Each structure stands twice: as C-alpha cells, then as structure tokens.
Coordinates of C-alpha atoms and ligand atoms in Angstrom, one line a residue:
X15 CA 33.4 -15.1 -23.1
X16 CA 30.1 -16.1 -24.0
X17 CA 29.1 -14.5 -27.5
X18 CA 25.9 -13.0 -29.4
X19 CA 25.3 -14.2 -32.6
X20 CA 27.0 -12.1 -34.5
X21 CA 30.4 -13.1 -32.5
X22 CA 30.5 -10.0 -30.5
X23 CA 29.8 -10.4 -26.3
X24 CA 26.6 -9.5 -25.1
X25 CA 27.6 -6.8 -23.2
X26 CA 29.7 -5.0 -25.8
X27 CA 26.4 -5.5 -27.9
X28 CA 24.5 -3.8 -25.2
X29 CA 26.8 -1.0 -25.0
X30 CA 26.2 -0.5 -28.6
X31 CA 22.8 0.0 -28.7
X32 CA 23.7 2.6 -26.1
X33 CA 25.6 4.2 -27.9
X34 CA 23.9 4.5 -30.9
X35 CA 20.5 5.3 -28.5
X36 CA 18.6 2.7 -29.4
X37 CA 17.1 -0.3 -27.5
X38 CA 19.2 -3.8 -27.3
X39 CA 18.2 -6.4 -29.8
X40 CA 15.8 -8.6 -30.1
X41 CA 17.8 -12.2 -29.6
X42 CA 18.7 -11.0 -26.6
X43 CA 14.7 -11.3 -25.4
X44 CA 14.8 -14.4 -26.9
X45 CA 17.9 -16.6 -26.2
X46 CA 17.4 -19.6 -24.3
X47 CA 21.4 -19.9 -23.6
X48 CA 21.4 -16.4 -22.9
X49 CA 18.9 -16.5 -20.2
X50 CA 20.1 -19.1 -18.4
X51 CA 23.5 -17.3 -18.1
X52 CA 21.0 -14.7 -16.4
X53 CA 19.7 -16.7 -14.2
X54 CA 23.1 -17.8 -12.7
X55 CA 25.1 -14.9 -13.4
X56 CA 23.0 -12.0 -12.5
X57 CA 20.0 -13.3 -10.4
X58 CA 22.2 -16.0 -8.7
X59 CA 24.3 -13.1 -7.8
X60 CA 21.8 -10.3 -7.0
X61 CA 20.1 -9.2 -3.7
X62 CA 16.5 -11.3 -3.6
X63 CA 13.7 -9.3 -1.9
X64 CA 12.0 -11.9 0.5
X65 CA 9.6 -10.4 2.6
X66 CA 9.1 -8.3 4.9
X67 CA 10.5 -8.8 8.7
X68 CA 7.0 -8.8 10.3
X69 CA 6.5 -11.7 8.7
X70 CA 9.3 -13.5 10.3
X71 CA 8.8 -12.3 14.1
X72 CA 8.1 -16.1 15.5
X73 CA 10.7 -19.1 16.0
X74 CA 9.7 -21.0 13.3
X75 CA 8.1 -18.9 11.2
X76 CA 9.3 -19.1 7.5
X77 CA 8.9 -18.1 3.7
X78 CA 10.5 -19.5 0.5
X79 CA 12.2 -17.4 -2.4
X80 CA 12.4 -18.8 -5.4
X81 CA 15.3 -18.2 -8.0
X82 CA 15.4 -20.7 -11.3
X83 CA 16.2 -23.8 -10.2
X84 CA 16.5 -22.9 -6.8
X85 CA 15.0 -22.7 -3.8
X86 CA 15.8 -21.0 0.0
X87 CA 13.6 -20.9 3.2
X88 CA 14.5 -17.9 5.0
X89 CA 13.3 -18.7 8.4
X90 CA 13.6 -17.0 12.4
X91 CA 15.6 -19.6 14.5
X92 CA 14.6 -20.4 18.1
X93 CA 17.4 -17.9 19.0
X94 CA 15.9 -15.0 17.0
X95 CA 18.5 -14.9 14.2
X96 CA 16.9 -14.8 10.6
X97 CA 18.5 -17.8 9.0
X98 CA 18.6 -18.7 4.9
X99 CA 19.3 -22.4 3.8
X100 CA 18.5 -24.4 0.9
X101 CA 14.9 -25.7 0.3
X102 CA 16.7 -29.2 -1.2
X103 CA 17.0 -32.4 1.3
X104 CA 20.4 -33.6 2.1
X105 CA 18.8 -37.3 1.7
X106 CA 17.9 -37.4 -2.4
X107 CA 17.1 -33.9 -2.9
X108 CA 13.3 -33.5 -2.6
X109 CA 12.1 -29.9 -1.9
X110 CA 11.8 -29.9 2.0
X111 CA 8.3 -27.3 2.0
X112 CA 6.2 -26.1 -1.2
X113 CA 6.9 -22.2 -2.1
X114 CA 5.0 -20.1 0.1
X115 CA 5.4 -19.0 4.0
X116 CA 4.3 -20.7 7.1
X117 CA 5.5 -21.8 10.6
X118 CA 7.2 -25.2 11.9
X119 CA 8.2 -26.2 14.9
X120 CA 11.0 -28.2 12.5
X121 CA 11.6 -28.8 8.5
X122 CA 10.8 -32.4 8.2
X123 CA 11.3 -33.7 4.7
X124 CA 8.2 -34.9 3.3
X125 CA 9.9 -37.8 1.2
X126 CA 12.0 -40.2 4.1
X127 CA 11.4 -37.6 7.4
X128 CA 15.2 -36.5 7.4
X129 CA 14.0 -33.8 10.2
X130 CA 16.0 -30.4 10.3
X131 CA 16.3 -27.6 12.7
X132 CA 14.9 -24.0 12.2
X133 CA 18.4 -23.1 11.7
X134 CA 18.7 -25.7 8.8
X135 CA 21.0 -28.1 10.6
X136 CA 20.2 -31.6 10.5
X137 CA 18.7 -32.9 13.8
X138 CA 18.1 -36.9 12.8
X139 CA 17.5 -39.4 9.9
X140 CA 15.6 -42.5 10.6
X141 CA 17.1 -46.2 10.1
X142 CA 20.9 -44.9 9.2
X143 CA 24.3 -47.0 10.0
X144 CA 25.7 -46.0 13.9
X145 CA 28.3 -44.2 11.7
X146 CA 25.8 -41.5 10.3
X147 CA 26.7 -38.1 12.1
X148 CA 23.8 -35.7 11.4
X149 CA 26.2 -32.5 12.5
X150 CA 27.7 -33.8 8.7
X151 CA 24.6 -32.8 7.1
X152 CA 23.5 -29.3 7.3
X153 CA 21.4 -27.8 4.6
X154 CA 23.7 -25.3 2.4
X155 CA 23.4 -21.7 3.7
X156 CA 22.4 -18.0 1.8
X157 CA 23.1 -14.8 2.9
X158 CA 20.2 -13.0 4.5
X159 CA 20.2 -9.4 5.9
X160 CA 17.7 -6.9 6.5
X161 CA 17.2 -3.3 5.0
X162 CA 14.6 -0.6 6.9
X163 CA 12.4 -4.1 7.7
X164 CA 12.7 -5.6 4.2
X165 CA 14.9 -9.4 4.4
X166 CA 16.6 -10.3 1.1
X167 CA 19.0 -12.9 0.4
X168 CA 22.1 -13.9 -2.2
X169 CA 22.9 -16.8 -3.2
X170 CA 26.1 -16.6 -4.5
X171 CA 29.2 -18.2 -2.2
X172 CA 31.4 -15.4 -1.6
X173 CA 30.2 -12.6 0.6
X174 CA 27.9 -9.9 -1.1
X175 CA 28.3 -6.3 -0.5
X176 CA 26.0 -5.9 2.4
X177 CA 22.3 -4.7 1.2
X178 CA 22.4 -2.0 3.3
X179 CA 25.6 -0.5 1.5
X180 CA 24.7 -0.7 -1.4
X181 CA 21.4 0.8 -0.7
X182 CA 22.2 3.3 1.9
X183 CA 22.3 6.3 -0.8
X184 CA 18.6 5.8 -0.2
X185 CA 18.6 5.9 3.3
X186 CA 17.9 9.5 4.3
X187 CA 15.3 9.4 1.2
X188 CA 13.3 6.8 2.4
X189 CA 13.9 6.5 5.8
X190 CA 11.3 8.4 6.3
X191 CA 8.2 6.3 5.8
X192 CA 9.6 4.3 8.7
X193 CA 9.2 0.8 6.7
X194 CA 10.5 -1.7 9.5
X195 CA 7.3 -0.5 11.5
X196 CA 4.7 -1.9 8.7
X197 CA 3.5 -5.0 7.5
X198 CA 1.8 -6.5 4.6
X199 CA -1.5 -5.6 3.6
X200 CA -2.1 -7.6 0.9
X201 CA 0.1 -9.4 -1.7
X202 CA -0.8 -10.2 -5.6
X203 CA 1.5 -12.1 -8.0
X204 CA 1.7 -11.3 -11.7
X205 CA 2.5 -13.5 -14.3
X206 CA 3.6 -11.6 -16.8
X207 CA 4.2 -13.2 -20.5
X208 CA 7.4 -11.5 -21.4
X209 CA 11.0 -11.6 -21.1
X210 CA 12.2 -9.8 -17.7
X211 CA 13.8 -7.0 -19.0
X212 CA 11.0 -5.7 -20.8
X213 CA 9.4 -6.0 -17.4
X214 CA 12.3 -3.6 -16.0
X215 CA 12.6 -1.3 -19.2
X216 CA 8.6 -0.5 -18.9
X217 CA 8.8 0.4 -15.1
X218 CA 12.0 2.8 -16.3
X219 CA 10.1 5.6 -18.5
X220 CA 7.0 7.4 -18.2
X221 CA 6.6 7.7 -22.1
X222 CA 3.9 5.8 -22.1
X223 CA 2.2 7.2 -18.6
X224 CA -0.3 9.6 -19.9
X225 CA -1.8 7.3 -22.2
X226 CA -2.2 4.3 -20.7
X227 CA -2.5 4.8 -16.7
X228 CA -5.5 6.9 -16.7
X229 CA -5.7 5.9 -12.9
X230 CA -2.2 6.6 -11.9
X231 CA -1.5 9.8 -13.6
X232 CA -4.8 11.4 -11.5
X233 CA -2.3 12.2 -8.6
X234 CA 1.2 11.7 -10.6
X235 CA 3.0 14.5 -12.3
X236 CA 4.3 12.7 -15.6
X237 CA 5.6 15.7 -17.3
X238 CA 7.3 16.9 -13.8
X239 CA 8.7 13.2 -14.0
X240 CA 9.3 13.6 -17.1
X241 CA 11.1 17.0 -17.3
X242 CA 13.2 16.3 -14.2
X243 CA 14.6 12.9 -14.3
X244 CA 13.9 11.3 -10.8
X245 CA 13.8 14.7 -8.7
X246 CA 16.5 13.9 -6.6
X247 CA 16.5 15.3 -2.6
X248 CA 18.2 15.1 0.5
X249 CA 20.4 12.4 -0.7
X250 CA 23.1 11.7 -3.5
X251 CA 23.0 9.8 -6.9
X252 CA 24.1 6.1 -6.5
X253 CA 27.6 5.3 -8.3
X254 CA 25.9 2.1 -8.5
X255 CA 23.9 1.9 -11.8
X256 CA 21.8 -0.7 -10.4
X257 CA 20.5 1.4 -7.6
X258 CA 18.2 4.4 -8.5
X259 CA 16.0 7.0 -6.1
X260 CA 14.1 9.8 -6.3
X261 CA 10.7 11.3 -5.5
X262 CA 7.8 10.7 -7.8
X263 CA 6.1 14.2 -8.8
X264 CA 2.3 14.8 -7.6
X265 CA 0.0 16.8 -9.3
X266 CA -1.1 20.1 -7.1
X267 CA -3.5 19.2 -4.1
X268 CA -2.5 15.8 -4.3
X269 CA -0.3 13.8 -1.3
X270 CA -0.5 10.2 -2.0
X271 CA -0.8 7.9 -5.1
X272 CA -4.1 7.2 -4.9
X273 CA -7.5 7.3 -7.6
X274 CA -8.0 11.0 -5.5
X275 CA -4.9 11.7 -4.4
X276 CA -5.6 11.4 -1.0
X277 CA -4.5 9.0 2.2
X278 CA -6.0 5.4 1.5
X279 CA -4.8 5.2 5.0
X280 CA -5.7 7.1 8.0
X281 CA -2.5 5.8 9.7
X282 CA 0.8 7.9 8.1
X283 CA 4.0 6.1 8.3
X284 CA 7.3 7.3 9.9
X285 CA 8.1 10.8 10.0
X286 CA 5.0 11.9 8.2
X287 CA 3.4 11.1 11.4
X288 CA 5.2 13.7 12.8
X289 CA 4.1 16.2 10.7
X290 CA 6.6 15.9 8.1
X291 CA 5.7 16.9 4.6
X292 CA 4.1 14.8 2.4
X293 CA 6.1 13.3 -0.4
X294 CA 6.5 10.1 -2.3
X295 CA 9.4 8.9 -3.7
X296 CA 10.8 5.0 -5.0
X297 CA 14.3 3.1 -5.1
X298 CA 15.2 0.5 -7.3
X299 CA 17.9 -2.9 -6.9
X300 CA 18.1 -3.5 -11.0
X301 CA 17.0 -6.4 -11.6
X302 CA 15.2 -7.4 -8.6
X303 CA 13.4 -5.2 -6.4
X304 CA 11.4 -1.9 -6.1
X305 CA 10.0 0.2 -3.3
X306 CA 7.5 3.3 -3.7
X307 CA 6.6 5.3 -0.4
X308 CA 3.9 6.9 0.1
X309 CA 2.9 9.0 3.6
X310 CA 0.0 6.6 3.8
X311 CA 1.3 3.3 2.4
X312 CA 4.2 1.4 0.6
X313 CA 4.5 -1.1 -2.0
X314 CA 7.1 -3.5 -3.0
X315 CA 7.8 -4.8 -6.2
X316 CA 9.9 -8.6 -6.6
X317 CA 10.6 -9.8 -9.8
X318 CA 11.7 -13.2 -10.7
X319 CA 12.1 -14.5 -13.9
X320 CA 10.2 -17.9 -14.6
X321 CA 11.4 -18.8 -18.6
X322 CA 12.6 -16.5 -21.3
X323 CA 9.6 -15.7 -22.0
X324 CA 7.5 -15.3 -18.4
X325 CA 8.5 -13.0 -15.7
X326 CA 6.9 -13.1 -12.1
X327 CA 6.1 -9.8 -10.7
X328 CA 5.2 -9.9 -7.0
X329 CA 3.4 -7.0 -5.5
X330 CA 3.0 -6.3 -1.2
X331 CA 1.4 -3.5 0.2
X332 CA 2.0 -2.7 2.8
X333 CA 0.8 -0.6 5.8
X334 CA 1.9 1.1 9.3
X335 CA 1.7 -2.3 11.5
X336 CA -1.7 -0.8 13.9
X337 CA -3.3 0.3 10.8
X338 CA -6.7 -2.2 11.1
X339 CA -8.2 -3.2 7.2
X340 CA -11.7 -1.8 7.2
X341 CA -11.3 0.8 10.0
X342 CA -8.0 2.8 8.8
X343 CA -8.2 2.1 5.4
X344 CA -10.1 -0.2 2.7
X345 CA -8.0 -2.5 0.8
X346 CA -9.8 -2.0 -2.6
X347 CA -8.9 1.5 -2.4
X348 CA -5.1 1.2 -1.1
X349 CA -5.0 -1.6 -3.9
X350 CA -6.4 -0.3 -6.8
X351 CA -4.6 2.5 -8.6
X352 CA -1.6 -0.2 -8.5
X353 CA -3.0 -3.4 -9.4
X354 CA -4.6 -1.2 -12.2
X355 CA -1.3 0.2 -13.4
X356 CA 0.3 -3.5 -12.9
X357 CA -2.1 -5.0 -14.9
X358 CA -1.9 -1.9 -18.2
X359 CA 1.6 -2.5 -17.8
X360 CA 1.9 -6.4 -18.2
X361 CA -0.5 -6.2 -21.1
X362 CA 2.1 -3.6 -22.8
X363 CA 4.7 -6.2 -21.5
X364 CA 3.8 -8.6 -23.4
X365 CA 2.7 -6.7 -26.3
X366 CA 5.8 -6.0 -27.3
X367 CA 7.5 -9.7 -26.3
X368 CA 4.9 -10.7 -29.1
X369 CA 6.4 -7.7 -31.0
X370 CA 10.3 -8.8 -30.8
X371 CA 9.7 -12.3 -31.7
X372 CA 9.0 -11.2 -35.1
X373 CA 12.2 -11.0 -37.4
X374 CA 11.0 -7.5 -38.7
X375 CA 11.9 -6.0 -34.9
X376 CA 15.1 -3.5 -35.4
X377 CA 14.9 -1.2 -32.4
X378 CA 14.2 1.9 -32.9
X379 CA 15.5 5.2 -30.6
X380 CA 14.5 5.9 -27.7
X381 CA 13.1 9.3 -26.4
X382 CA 14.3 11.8 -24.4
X383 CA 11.6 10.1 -21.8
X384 CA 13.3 6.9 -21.7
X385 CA 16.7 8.6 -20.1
X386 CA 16.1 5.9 -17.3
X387 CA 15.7 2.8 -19.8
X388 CA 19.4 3.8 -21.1
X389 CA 20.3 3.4 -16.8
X390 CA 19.0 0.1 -17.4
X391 CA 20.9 -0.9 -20.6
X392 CA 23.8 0.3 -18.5
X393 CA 23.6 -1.6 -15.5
X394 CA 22.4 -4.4 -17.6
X395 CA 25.5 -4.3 -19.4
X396 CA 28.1 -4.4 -16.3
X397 CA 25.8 -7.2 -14.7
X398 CA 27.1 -9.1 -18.1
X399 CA 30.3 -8.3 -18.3
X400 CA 30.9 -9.1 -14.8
X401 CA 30.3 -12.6 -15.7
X402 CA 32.1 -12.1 -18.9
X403 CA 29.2 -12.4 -20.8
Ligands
FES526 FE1 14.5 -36.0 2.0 FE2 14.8 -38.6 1.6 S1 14.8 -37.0 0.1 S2 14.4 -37.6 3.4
FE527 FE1 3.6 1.9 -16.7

C-alpha cells in the first residue's frame, strides 16, 4: 500500500479531509511518486475521450491520444471497424506518427519502414532473416468503443466496463442533442500550469461563478445551480461517483450558453429540432472527460495530465454536421463565452497551484457551494484505493 507522508494511505487521507470538510492536502498536488501512481493507476485505467466519430468516417483516417508515457492511434480499418493500437514500433520502439490526426493509406514507421496495416497488424519489414513472420508482430491493442458519436479508449489489459454502461444514466439526459450527428467546429488546447485535480475541483463548484465569469453567468443561473445541486431530470443519479449529470440553470429569456443567451447556431441539434424544449445540461467521466449540451451546440472537455504540475485541457465544439461556419453560425461567437470562461478558469488554476506550493497552505472548509468538489474527493478517493493507494 503506497503511503502519504505521514504513513497513512492516500486514500484514507482523502477520506479524511472529507470528513472533516475540508480540501485534501497540499503534498498530494505536489508528489512526484504520487502522480505517477496516477498516471498508471487511474488514467491508465480510465475511459480516454478521443474524438469525435466524424472524424474517423474514412479507411485510414486516424487520431492519436496521448496518456503519460503512452501513446495510441485510434484509427477506421479498411473494413470500417474503429481500431486502437499502440503508437510504439515493434522494431526499436520509435513513435510510428507525431500526436495529432490524419489519414494513411498504411502506418509506416518513420525510423527503418517496418510498414503496418490500418488495423495495426504488421504487413512487412525490410531486409529480415526468411524466418521473420510479420503475423508475430502486431502492434499491442486498446479498447475503443463509441458513446452517442464520441470514441474513447482504455488502456488497461483486462476488459473495461463498457463506456456506454457506465454512462448510460446519462442517456435519456443527453440523448437529446443528438451528438453522433455533429462534428467539430473548432478545437483549442489549454495548457494549464497546475496539478489536474485542481483542474477538476474548479470545474466542480460555482463558488466562484459570479465573480469571475462575467461572460458565462449572462445566460447561467449560478444561484439556481447553486441552490439545487445539478437539477437532476428524466434520469437517475449515477451509483458511480465518477459519473455526474444534470442540467445547467439559465437565466429567464435565455436558451443557450451564449454572451446573449441566444442560438450561436441557427442549426438546433437532436430533438430540439423537433420542437423540443430548450435546455442545457452536462455529464462528467471523473477524471477525464466532460460534455455540455446546448440546443444549438456542444462542447467537450479532455483532460490529460502532462507533469505534476501541468494539466492539458482540450476543448471541441462542436456543431449539428450541415451547420456551414459563416452561414449558420460564426465561430467567434459559438467560441467565445467558453474559451473566455476556460481561460478565467486556468488563471485561477494556477493561482492556487502557486498557492499550495507554499508550506503555509492548510486547507481550509469548503462551502456549501462546493457540494460537487466533495463528489470529487470521493471518487478521487475510490480511484486510489482501487489501486491500493
Ligand atoms: Fe520502427 Fe525500426 S523502430 S522500423
Ligand atoms: Fe469556472
């Protein structure tokens, strides 16, 4: 059992600070040896959002996610299956393509042209002994399944529970903005210069909403977030403490989250097309993945943790797939009230990373605002112990 400093396990730590309601300690930001647990333990084992399927509709067409040290290519096959195999060459290792997406017609290693198929099976090597067999060679595979359009893979070795069970609380929730019929508007990635659960604790609470998201909280209802919890409808609480949904409160008048609180898109999504009424509403996968609907537009949030210290936040938006940039909507306007929110969060992100480096940090207790932050320490702490941490 790996231990905190003071000889008790991490997780029983955590669960301490629960109880006594406030936040976790500060070593646990900080800890080199702790965070590479993390990264093997809990994001080696943890649904990775990937993309989005309509960027995966051709043979060939591929995208890399990137997890610590490792790497996958999630690519569609010549027969249409989605396939995930290691980015690492069966040869001496070098990365077969740079991070990023693409299309091939094959994966041919930069370094000596071992050449693999889109399904990552090895096709041929050149100038090997007559006893080579290339069927020997495959590249390792990941899991890879789909949810409502969005691909995510695991990289652990047994099976996963399928992403679809362990998400389908959400289902009736957010099936309605019909996300397997969009695609990506527009993508930004963050680099954020804090430790990733800060990253996750800031997206839990509105505490600090109505003070420093002047731009968000024009069409959001903080205090009917904030005296409701998550307003939960149409579908039941997760008994998974990783997984969290709701609908986001609007202000009156308002229908999407936007600087006016109208469509940035003249194209609705799903249902909403069909006259449905307009809500919004988000689920979370702690610690990896976020999705807020809108009836206009989408995003998705990906986080990936770079050091201790630095935290990758990927943002997509994305729109209903015939909605045309510059006719149906205008991506400064779909982009702006959350790149604007993104980057007031990140600077309070890393605000307080400077903040718990300092040996005068004791955490103080949390507010009744921060309800959510505690559904964080929680799932944080079984993500531990399951790794007997
Ligand atoms: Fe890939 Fe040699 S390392 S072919
Ligand atoms: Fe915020």
């Amino acid at each position: 059992m790996a231990l905190a400093a003071d000889g008790v396990s991490y997780s029983r730590t955590v669960r301490d600070h629960i109880e006594r309601g406030v936040g976790i300690p500060r070593e646990l930001y900080l800890s080199q040896e702790l965070f590479a647990e993390e990264m093997t333990g809990i994001f080696g084992r943890s649904w990775l959002y990937a993309g989005h399927e309509s960027q995966l509709t051709q043979p060939g067409q591929y995208l890399t996610v990137e997890c610590g040290t490792e790497s996958v290519i999630v690519a569609r096959a010549r027969d249409g299956r989605l396939t995930a195999f290691s980015n690492v060459c069966r040869h001496r290792g070098a990365r077969l393509v740079d991070p990023g997406c693409g299309i091939k017609q094959r994966f041919v290693c930069p370094y000596h042209q071992w050449t693999y198929r889109l399904d990552g099976t090895l096709q041929g090597a050149p100038r090997m002994p007559d006893s080579f067999d290339p069927g020997s060679f495959p590249l390792p595979t990941a899991h890879v399944e789909v949810w409502h359009g969005l691909v995510f893979v695991h990289l652990g070795e047994a099976a996963p529970e399928p992403i679809a069970e362990l998400l389908g609380t959400g289902d009736a929730l957010m099936g309605a903005f019909g996300i397997a019929k969009t695609r990506v508007a527009h993508t930004i990635s963050y680099q954020v210069e804090a430790n990733w659960k800060l990253v996750w604790e800031n997206a839990q609470e509105c505490y600090h909403c109505n003070v420093n998201h002047p731009e968000l909280i024009r069409a959001f209802d903080v205090a009917g977030l904030n005296a409701t919890g998550r307003l939960e409808t149409k579908s039941s609480p997760s008994l998974d403490p990783r997984v969290a949904h709701g609908r986001f409160p609007l202000r009156p008048g308002a229908v999407s989250l936007t600087l006016d609180g109208q469509y940035a898109s003249c194209k609705p999504l799903g249902a909403f097309g069909g006259g449905l009424e307009p809500y919004t509403a988000s689920i979370h996968l702690k610690p990896t993945f976020a999705l807020v609907g809108c009836p206009d537009y989408a995003v998705v949030l990906s986080e990936r943790p770079v050091s201790v210290d630095c935290t990758e936040v990927r943002m997509s938006w994305l729109v209903r797939d015939d909605a045309v940039d510059g006719t149906d909507y205008d991506l400064d306007t779909l982009a702006k009230v959350w790149d604007e929110t993104n980057k007031q969060d990140w600077g309070l992100c890393e605000r307080a990373q400077l903040g718990v480096r300092s040996q005068s940090y004791v955490p103080g207790p949390l507010s009744v605002d921060e309800t959510a932050v505690v559904d964080f320490y929680r799932a944080y702490a079984n993500l531990l112990e399951a790794q007997d941490l």
